[in-house]
Tab-separated table of C-alpha atoms in Angstrom:
chain	number	residue	atom	x	y	z
A	1461	UNK	CA	91.763	-252.572	25.803
A	1462	UNK	CA	90.390	-250.926	22.693
A	1463	UNK	CA	88.215	-247.977	22.419
A	1464	UNK	CA	85.403	-250.124	21.396
A	1465	UNK	CA	85.771	-252.627	24.301
A	1466	UNK	CA	85.836	-249.480	26.802
A	1467	UNK	CA	82.684	-248.202	25.196
A	1468	UNK	CA	80.835	-251.462	25.482
A	1469	UNK	CA	82.256	-252.019	29.043
A	1470	UNK	CA	80.771	-248.664	30.283
A	1471	UNK	CA	77.616	-249.026	28.339
A	1472	UNK	CA	77.056	-252.319	30.028
A	1473	UNK	CA	77.954	-250.906	33.356
A	1474	UNK	CA	75.524	-248.176	32.993
A	1475	UNK	CA	72.692	-250.692	32.014
A	1476	UNK	CA	72.257	-249.366	28.474
A	1477	UNK	CA	71.459	-251.315	25.400
A	1478	UNK	CA	73.164	-250.321	22.032
A	1479	UNK	CA	69.679	-248.969	21.081
A	1480	UNK	CA	69.139	-246.764	24.086
A	1481	UNK	CA	72.774	-245.450	23.857
A	1482	UNK	CA	72.232	-244.568	20.094
A	1483	UNK	CA	68.908	-242.769	20.838
A	1484	UNK	CA	70.531	-240.688	23.464
A	1485	UNK	CA	73.450	-239.767	21.039
A	1486	UNK	CA	70.717	-239.352	18.069
A	1487	UNK	CA	72.514	-241.962	16.073
A	1488	UNK	CA	71.624	-245.309	14.708
A	1489	UNK	CA	72.325	-248.564	16.824
A	1490	UNK	CA	74.498	-249.680	13.845
A	1491	UNK	CA	76.904	-246.741	14.586
A	1492	UNK	CA	77.289	-248.020	18.239
A	1493	UNK	CA	77.731	-251.584	17.145
A	1494	UNK	CA	80.425	-250.447	14.785
A	1495	UNK	CA	82.180	-248.441	17.532
A	1496	UNK	CA	82.108	-251.272	19.896
A	1497	UNK	CA	83.591	-253.709	17.368
A	1498	UNK	CA	86.331	-251.162	16.479
A	1499	UNK	CA	85.111	-251.020	12.838
A	1500	UNK	CA	84.866	-247.197	13.219
A	1501	UNK	CA	85.382	-244.414	15.728
A	1502	UNK	CA	82.899	-241.840	16.918
A	1503	UNK	CA	83.550	-238.253	15.519
A	1504	UNK	CA	84.824	-235.894	18.293
A	1505	UNK	CA	81.617	-234.269	18.947
A	1506	UNK	CA	79.866	-237.538	19.636
A	1507	UNK	CA	82.831	-238.792	21.592
A	1508	UNK	CA	82.675	-236.138	24.235
A	1509	UNK	CA	78.822	-236.827	24.444
A	1510	UNK	CA	79.404	-240.730	24.458
A	1511	UNK	CA	81.989	-240.002	27.348
A	1512	UNK	CA	79.679	-237.934	29.329
A	1513	UNK	CA	76.810	-240.442	29.006
A	1514	UNK	CA	79.136	-243.268	30.093
A	1515	UNK	CA	80.540	-241.245	32.966
A	1516	UNK	CA	84.077	-241.286	31.768
A	1517	UNK	CA	86.438	-238.779	30.159
A	1518	UNK	CA	87.233	-238.719	26.456
A	1519	UNK	CA	90.689	-239.344	27.275
A	1520	UNK	CA	89.754	-242.783	29.080
A	1521	UNK	CA	87.778	-243.776	26.101
A	1522	UNK	CA	90.553	-243.084	23.639
A	1523	UNK	CA	93.583	-244.330	25.642
A	1524	UNK	CA	92.262	-246.064	28.718
A	1525	UNK	CA	94.264	-243.616	30.816
A	1526	UNK	CA	92.531	-241.786	33.926
A	1527	UNK	CA	93.975	-238.351	34.748
A	1528	UNK	CA	94.755	-238.006	38.413
A	1529	UNK	CA	91.571	-236.693	40.122
A	1530	UNK	CA	91.919	-233.526	42.460
A	1531	UNK	CA	91.392	-234.481	46.082
A	1532	UNK	CA	88.125	-233.192	47.796
A	1533	UNK	CA	90.223	-230.752	49.690
A	1534	UNK	CA	91.561	-229.280	46.409
A	1535	UNK	CA	88.040	-229.080	44.894
A	1536	UNK	CA	86.689	-227.399	47.972
A	1537	UNK	CA	89.328	-224.778	47.654
A	1538	UNK	CA	88.212	-224.081	44.024
A	1539	UNK	CA	84.523	-224.594	44.119
A	1540	UNK	CA	81.858	-223.308	46.478
A	1541	UNK	CA	79.559	-225.756	48.254
A	1542	UNK	CA	76.930	-224.799	45.867
A	1543	UNK	CA	78.781	-225.485	42.777
A	1544	UNK	CA	79.957	-228.873	44.162
A	1545	UNK	CA	76.237	-229.875	44.653
A	1546	UNK	CA	75.331	-228.645	41.431
A	1547	UNK	CA	78.058	-230.496	39.483
A	1548	UNK	CA	76.913	-233.650	41.449
A	1549	UNK	CA	73.260	-233.112	40.564
A	1550	UNK	CA	74.370	-232.540	36.868
A	1551	UNK	CA	76.218	-235.733	36.951
A	1552	UNK	CA	72.999	-237.840	37.830
A	1553	UNK	CA	71.081	-235.840	35.076
A	1554	UNK	CA	69.764	-232.823	36.557
A	1555	UNK	CA	69.718	-229.934	34.166
A	1556	UNK	CA	70.128	-226.346	34.871
A	1557	UNK	CA	70.689	-224.540	38.152
A	1558	UNK	CA	69.574	-225.831	41.479
A	1559	UNK	CA	66.978	-224.069	43.506
A	1560	UNK	CA	67.548	-223.104	47.146
A	1561	UNK	CA	65.037	-225.803	48.022
A	1562	UNK	CA	66.815	-228.432	46.053
A	1563	UNK	CA	70.131	-227.388	47.548
A	1564	UNK	CA	68.839	-227.844	50.984
A	1565	UNK	CA	67.324	-231.090	50.277
A	1566	UNK	CA	70.573	-232.476	48.905
A	1567	UNK	CA	72.417	-231.269	51.974
A	1568	UNK	CA	69.838	-232.986	54.269
A	1569	UNK	CA	70.246	-236.289	52.267
A	1570	UNK	CA	74.005	-236.123	52.457
A	1571	UNK	CA	73.846	-235.565	56.374
A	1572	UNK	CA	71.477	-238.470	56.830
A	1573	UNK	CA	73.592	-240.770	54.469
A	1574	UNK	CA	76.734	-239.812	56.245
A	1575	UNK	CA	75.229	-240.005	59.966
A	1576	UNK	CA	76.696	-242.829	62.083
A	1577	UNK	CA	74.136	-245.274	62.954
């Protein structure tokens, strides 16, 4: 699969139109269309922004390969609980550090979601 096809696939998976994606990247819709048709490739700064918006790595967009992800246990050894929750919040669009109250709300939501019925 080509770079353009991967961009299109993940744009559609994220429920974004070409115009919406272009707006988020501060580009024209024609740029996105050109990338998706493999007529041109995004510059490196836009590629990394594009990957972040689409929830994939730049490596995946370029080569279709996904590096092995560390296990949760490996992450827990390297990151504190607060860092893990902050990374998760940033992944869904939260900006900046989490307050103590936000951290507690996320922990409560996780406990509820993981509770056995």
